[in-house]
Short mmCIF file of C-alpha atoms in Angstrom, two decimals:
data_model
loop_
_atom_site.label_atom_id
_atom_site.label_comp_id
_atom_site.label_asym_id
_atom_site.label_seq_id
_atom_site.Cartn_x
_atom_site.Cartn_y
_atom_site.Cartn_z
CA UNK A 985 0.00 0.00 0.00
CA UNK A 986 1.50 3.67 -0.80
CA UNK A 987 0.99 6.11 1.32
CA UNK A 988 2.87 9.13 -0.67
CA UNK A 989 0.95 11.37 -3.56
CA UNK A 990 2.41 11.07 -6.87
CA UNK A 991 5.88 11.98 -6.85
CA UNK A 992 7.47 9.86 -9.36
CA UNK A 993 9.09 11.88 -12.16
CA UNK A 994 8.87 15.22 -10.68
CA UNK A 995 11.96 17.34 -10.30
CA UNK A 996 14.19 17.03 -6.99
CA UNK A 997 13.23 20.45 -5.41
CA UNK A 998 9.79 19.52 -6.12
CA UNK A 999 10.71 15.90 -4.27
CA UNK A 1000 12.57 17.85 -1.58
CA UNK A 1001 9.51 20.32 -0.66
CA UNK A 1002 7.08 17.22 -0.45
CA UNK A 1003 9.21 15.41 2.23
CA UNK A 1004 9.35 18.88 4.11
CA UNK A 1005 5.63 19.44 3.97
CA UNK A 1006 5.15 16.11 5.74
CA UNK A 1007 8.14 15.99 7.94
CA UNK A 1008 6.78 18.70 9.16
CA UNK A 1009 3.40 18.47 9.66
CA UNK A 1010 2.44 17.42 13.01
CA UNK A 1011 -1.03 15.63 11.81
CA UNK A 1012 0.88 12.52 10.00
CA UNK A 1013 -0.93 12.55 7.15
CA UNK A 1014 0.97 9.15 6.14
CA UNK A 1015 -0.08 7.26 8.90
CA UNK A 1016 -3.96 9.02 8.58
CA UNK A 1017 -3.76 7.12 4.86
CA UNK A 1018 -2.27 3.93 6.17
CA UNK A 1019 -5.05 3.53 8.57
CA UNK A 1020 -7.68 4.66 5.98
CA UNK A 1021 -7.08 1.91 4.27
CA UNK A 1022 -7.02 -0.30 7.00
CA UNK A 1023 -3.54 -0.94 7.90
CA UNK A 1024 -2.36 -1.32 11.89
CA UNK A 1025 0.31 0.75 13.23
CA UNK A 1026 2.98 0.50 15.59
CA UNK A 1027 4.42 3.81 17.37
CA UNK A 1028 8.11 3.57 18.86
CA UNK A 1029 9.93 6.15 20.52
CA UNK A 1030 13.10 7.18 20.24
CA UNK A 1031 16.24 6.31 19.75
CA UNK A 1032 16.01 2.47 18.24
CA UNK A 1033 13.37 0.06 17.96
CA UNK A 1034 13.82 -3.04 15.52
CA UNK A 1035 11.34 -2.28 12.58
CA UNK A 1036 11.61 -5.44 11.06
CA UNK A 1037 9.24 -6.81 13.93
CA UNK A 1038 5.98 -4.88 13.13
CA UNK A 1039 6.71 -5.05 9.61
CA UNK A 1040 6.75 -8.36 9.25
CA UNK A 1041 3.09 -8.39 10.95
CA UNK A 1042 1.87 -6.35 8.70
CA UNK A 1043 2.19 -2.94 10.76
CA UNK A 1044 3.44 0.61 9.76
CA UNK A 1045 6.47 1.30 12.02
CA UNK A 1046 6.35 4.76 12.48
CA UNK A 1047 8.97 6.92 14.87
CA UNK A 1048 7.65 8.98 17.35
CA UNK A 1049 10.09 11.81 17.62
CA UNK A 1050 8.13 14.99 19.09
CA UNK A 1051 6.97 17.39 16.77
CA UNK A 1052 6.94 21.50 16.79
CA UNK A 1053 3.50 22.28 18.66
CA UNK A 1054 2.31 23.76 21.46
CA UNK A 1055 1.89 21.13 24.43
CA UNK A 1056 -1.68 21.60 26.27
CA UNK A 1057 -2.83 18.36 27.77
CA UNK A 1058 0.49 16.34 28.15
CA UNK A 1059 1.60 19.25 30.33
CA UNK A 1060 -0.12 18.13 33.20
CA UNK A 1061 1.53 14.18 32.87
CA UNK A 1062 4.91 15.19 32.83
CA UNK A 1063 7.58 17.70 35.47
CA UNK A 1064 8.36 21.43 33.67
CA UNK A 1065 12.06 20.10 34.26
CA UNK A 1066 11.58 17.39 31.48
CA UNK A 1067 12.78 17.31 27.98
CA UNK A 1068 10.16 18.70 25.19
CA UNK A 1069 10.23 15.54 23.06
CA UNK A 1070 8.06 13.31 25.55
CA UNK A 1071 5.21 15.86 26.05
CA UNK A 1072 5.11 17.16 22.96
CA UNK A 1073 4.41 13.02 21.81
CA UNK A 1074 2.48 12.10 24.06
CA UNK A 1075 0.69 15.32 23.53
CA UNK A 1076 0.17 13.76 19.55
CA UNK A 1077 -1.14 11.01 21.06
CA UNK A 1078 -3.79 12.60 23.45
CA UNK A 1079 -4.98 15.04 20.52
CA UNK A 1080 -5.53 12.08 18.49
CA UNK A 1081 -2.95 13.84 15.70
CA UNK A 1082 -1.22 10.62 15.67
CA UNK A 1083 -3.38 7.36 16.06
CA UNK A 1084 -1.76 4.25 16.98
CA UNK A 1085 -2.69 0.46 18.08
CA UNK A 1086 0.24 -0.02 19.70
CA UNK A 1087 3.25 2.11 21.70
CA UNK A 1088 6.65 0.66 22.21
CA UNK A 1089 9.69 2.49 24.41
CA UNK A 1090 12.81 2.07 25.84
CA UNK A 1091 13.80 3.57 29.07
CA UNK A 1092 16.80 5.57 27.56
CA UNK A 1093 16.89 7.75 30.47
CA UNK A 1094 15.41 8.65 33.40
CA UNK A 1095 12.60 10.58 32.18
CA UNK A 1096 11.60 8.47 29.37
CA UNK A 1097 11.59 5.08 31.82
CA UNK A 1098 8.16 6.31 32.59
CA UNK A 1099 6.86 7.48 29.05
CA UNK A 1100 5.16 4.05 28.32
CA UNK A 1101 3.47 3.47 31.56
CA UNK A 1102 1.85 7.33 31.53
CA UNK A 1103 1.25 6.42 27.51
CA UNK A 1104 -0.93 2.99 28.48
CA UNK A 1105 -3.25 4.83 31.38
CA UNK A 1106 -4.00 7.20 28.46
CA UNK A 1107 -4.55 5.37 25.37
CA UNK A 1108 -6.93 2.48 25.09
CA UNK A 1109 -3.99 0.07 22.77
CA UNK A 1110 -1.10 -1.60 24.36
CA UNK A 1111 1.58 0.26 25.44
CA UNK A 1112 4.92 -1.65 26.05
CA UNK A 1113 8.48 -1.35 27.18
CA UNK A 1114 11.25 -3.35 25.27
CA UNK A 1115 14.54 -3.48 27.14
CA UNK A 1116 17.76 -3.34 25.38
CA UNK A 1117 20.54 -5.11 27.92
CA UNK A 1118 22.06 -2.53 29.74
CA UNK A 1119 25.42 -4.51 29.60
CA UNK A 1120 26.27 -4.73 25.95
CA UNK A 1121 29.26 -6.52 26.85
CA UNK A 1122 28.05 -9.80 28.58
CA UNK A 1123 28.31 -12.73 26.56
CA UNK A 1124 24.58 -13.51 27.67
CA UNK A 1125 23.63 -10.32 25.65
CA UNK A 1126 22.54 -11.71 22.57
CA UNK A 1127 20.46 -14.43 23.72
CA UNK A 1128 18.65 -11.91 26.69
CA UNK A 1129 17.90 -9.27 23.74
CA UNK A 1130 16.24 -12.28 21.16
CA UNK A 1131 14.76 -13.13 23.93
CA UNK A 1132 13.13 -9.62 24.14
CA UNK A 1133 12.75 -9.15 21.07
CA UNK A 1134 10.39 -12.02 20.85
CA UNK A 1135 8.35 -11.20 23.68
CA UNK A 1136 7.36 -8.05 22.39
CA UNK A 1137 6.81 -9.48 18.92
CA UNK A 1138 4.07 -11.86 20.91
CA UNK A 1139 2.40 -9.04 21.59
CA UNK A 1140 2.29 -7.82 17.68
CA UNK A 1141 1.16 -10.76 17.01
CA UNK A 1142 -1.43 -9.91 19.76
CA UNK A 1143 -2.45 -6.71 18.24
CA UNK A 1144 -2.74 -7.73 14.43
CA UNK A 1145 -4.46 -11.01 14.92
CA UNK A 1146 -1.77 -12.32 12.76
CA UNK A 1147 1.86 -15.18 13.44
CA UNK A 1148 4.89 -13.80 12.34
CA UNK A 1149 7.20 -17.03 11.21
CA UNK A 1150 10.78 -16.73 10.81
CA UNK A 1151 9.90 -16.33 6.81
CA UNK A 1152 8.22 -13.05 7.20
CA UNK A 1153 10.81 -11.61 8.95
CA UNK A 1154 13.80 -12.35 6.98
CA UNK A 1155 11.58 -10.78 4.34
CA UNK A 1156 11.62 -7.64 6.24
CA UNK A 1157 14.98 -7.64 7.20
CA UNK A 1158 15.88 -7.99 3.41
CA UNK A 1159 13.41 -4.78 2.87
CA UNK A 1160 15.70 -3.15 5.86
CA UNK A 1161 19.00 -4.44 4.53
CA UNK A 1162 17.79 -2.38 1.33
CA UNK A 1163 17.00 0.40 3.19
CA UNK A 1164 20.00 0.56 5.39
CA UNK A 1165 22.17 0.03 2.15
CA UNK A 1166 20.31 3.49 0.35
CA UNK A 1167 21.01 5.60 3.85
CA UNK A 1168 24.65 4.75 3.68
CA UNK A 1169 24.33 5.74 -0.12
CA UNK A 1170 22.89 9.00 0.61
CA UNK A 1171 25.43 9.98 4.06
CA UNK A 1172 28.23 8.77 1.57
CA UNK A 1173 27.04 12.17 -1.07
CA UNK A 1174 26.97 13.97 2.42
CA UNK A 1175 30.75 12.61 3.28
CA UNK A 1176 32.21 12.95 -0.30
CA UNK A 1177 30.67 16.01 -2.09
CA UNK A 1178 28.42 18.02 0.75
CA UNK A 1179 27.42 20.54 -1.97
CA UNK A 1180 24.89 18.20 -3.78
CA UNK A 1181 23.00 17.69 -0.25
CA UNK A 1182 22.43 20.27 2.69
CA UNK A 1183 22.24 18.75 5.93
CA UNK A 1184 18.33 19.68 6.07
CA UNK A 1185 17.09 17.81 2.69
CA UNK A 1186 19.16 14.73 4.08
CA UNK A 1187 17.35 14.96 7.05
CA UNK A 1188 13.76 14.97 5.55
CA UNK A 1189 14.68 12.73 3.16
CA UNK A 1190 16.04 9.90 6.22
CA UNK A 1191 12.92 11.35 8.42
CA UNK A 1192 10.63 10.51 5.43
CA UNK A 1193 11.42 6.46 6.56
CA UNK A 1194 9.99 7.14 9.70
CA UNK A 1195 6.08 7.39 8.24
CA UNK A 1196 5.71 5.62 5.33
CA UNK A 1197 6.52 2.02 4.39
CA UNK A 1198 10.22 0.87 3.75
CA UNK A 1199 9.46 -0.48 0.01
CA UNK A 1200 8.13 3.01 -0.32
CA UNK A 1201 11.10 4.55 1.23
CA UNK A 1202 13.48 2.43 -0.72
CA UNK A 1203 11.79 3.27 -4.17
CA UNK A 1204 12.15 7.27 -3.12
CA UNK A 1205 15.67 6.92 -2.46
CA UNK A 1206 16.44 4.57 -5.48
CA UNK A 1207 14.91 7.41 -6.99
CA UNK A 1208 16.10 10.06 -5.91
CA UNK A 1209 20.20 9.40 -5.51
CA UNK A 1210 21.23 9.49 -8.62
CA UNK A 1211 19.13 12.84 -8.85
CA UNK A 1212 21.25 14.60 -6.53
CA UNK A 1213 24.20 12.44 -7.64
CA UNK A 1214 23.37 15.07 -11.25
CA UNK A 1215 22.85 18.19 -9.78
CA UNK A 1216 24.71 20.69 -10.98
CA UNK A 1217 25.46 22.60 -7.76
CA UNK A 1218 29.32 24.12 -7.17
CA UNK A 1219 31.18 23.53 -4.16
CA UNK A 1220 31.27 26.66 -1.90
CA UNK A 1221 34.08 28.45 0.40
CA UNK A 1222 32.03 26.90 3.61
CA UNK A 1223 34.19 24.43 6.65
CA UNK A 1224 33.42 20.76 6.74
CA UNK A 1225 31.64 20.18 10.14
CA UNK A 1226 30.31 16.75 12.19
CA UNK A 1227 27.01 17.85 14.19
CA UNK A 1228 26.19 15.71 17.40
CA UNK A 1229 23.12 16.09 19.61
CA UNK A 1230 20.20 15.13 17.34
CA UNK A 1231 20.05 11.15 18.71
CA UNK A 1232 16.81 11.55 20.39
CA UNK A 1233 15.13 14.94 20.52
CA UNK A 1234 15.24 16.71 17.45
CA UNK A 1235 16.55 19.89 16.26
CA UNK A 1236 14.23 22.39 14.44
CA UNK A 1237 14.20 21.41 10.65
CA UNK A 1238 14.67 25.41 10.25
CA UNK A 1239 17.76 25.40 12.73
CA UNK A 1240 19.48 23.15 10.28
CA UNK A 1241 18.98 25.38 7.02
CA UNK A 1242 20.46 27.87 9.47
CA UNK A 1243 23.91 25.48 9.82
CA UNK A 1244 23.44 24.54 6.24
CA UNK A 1245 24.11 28.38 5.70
CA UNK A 1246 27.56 28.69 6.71
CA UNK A 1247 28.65 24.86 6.77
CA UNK A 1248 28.77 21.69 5.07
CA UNK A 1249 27.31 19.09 7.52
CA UNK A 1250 29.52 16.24 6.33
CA UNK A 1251 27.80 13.47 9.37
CA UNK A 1252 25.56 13.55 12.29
CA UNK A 1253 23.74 11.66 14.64
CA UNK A 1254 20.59 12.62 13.06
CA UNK A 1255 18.01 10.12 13.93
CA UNK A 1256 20.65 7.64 14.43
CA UNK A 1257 17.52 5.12 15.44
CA UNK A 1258 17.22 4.64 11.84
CA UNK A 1259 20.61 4.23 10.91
CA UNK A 1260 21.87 2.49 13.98
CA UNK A 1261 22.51 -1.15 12.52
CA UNK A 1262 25.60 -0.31 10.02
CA UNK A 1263 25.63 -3.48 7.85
CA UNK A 1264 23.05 -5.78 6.34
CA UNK A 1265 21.68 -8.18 8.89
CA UNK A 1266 21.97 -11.98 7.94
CA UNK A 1267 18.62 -13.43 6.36
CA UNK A 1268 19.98 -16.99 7.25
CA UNK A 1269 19.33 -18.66 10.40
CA UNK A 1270 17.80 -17.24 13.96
CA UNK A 1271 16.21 -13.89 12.06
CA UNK A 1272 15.92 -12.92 15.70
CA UNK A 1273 19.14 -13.39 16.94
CA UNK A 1274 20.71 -11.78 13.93
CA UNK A 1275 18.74 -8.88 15.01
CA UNK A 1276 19.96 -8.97 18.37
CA UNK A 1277 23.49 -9.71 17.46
CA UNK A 1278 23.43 -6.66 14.90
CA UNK A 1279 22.26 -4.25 17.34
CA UNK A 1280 24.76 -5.14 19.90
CA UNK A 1281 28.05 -5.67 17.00
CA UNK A 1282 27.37 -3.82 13.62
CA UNK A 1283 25.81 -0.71 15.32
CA UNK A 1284 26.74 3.01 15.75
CA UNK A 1285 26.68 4.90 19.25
CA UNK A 1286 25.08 7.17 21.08
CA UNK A 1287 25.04 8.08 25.02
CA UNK A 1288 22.03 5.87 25.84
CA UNK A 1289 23.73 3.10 24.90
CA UNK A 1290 26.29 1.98 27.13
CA UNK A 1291 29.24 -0.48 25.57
CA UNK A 1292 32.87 -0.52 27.00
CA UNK A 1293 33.99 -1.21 23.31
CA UNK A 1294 32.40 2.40 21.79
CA UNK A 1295 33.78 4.77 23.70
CA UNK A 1296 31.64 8.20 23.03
CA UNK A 1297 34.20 10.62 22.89
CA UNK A 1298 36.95 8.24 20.79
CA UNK A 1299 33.31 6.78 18.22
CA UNK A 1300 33.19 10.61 17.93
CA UNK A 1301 36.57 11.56 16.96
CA UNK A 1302 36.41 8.39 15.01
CA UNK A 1303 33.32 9.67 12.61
CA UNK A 1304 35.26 13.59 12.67
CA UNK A 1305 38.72 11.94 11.12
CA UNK A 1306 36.05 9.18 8.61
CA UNK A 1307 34.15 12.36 7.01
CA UNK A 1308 36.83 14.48 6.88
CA UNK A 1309 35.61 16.78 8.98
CA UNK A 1310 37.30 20.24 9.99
CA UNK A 1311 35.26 20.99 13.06
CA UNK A 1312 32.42 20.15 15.33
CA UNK A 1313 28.93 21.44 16.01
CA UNK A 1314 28.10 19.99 19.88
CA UNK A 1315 24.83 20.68 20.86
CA UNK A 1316 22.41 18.82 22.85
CA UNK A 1317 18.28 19.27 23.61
CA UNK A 1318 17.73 21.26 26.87
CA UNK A 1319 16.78 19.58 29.80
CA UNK A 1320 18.64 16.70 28.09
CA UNK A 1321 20.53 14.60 30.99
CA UNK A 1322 22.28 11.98 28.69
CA UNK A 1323 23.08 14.74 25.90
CA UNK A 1324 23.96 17.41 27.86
CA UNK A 1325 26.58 15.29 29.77
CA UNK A 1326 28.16 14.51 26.84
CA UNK A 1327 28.71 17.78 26.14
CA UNK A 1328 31.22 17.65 28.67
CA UNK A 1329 33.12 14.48 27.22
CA UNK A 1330 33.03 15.62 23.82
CA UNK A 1331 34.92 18.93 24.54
CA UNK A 1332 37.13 17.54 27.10
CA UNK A 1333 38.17 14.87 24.04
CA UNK A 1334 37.96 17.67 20.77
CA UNK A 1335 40.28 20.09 23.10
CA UNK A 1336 42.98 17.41 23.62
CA UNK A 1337 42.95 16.71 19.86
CA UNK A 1338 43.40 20.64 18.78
CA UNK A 1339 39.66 20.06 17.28
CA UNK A 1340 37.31 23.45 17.13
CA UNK A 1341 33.65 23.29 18.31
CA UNK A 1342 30.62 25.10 18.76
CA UNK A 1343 28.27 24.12 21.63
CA UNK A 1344 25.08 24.77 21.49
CA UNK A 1345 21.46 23.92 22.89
CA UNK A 1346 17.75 23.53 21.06
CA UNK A 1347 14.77 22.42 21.74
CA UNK A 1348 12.10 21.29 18.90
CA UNK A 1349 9.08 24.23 19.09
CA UNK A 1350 12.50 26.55 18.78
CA UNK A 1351 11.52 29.80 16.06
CA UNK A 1352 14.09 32.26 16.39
CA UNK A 1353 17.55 31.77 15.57
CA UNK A 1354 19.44 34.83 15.08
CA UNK A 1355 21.56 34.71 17.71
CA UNK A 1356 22.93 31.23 17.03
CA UNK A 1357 23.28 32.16 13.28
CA UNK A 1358 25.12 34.91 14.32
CA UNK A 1359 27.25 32.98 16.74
CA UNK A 1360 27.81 30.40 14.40
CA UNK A 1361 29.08 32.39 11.74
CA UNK A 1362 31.60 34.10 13.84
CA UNK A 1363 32.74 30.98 14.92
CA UNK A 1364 33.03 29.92 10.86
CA UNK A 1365 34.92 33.53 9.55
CA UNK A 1366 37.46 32.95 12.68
CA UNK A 1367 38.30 29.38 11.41
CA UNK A 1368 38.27 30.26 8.11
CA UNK A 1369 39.66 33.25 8.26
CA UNK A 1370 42.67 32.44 11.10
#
């Protein structure tokens, strides 16, 4: 089922401006279709949930990430002292913007460890908690996270009436594979010539994934690569720059055409959730061990996931020297306990490496950004400029 209006063989801006309008807009008109037509969805919060699971039952994964709105009734379930991204979705849930038959979290921190039990008194579907092992590095972890994983796929099955066999999900996770493969296609344009691809029509173009189906994701991006691959835009006098910060809360899609301004964003963290598993899974054997196993050994980083052998500050450093990178842009969502300590580690590491950064805070319902362009461009003319 496609979800999308006709896109095929319209020009890339055109493209572009379609994935903004519906990044954007809080109602998920996406999802709205899906259900239309009958299909069951499947809400996850941030930062990584394995897809493959409610695809293969027939659901519409979608990522809940927040969205830009003003927060009415979710106010009153949640501390002012708490990050924006869980009241503003819960508050999509309450107001019915986005309609679900089933909630999944993780407790990533300390304030989101209580997002799925406040989410389940509120909504009449189930609302569940999947728990990724807090020691990556036990040799037990594989086995405990299958083990997981097919608990809460129990409870898909639950949901849509429908068993998942091992079949249907190495189908998905070849649909994923294909998916995965087309994101590292796209970050490679970012890596290896940033002036085909701002860091803001990368994003909406990987957010995109998040609320429509994967074959309709993939056939976008198949689509729309060599597109951009063709464009005829000339590289410009602006300093090759990593941004970390966006791995749960997200920044402001306008507060990235600000960065895109002065910089080339040559990697991020960007909804890292998405792009977290960094090879194709195996389709042979245990489909839900190799799922476990890939999330715990061919994944990325972040701070809510805690493994001896990825080191924040050195994975960091690590994705600076593989994209080339002349600087960094550390910022972290206020009232953000897990990004804003990072902060700290990140600077501590990019000063004893001679690296320049610029720190910086957002928050997603963020509209005015002149200071930080300001800031931000300073920091730019004295690097370039030096």
């Amino acid at each position: 089922m496609n979800v999308l209006d006709n896109w095929r063989d319209k020009p890339l801006d055109e493209i572009f401006y379609m994935c903004r309008e519906l990044v954007e807009d809080p109602d998920f008109p996406t999802v709205k279709r899906w259900r239309a037509a009958g299909g069951k969805v499947l809400g996850h919060f941030q930062v990584y949930f394995p897809e493959e699971l409610a695809h293969a039952a027939g659901m519409l994964p979608v990522k809940v990430r927040g969205a830009p709105l003003d927060v009415r009734q979710a106010d009153s379930h949640f501390g002012s002292y708490l990050c924006s991204i869980l009241k503003s979705s819960l508050e999509l849930a309450l107001t019915k913007r986005l309609e679900l038959d089933m909630f999944v979290s993780t407790p990533i921190c300390d304030a989101s460890r209580n997002l799925a039990a406040i989410w389940g008194r509120n909504m009449p579907y189930p609302s569940q908690i999947i728990y990724l092992p807090q020691n990556a590095n036990s040799r037990h972890s594989v086995q405990y996270l299958s083990e997981e994983y097919a608990r809460v796929l129990r409870d898909i099955e639950a949901v849509t009436g429908r068993e998942v066999s091992a079949d249907d999900l190495r189908r998905s996770i070849a649909v994923f594979n294909e998916n995965r493969a087309l994101l590292r296609e796209l970050y490679q344009i970012k890596r290896e010539t940033p002036w085909l691809l701002s860091v803001d029509e990368a994003y909406v173009l990987v957010a995109l994934g998040g609320m429509i189906p994967r074959e309709e994701h993939n056939e976008l991006l198949d689509y729309v690569i060599p597109l951009i691959r063709e464009r005829g835009a000339r590289k410009q006098d602006k300093i090759r720059v990593v941004f970390e910060g966006g791995f749960c809360e997200q920044p402001p899609l306008d507060l990235l055409r600000v960065i895109a301004r002065s910089c080339y964003v040559v990697d991020d963290d960007l909804l890292i959730g998405l792009r977290w598993i960094l090879d194709d899974v195996p389709t042979a054997g245990d489909p839900l061990w190799n799922l476990a196993d890939a999330y715990l050994n061919q994944s990325s980083y972040s701070p809510v996931q805690h493994d001896l052998r990825k080191p924040k500050e050195k994975m960091l450093l690590q994705r600076i020297h593989d994209a080339h990178a002349e600087a960094a842009i550390i910022s972290a969502a206020k009232m953000c306990e897990p990004g804003l300590d990072e902060q700290v580690a990140y600077s501590k590491a990019l000063d004893h490496e001679n690296i320049p950064y610029f720190v910086s805070e957002f928050e997603e319902k963020m509209t005015s950004f002149d200071s930080l362009q300001i800031q931000l461009e300073t920091f730019v003319e004295n690097l370039l400029f030096e």
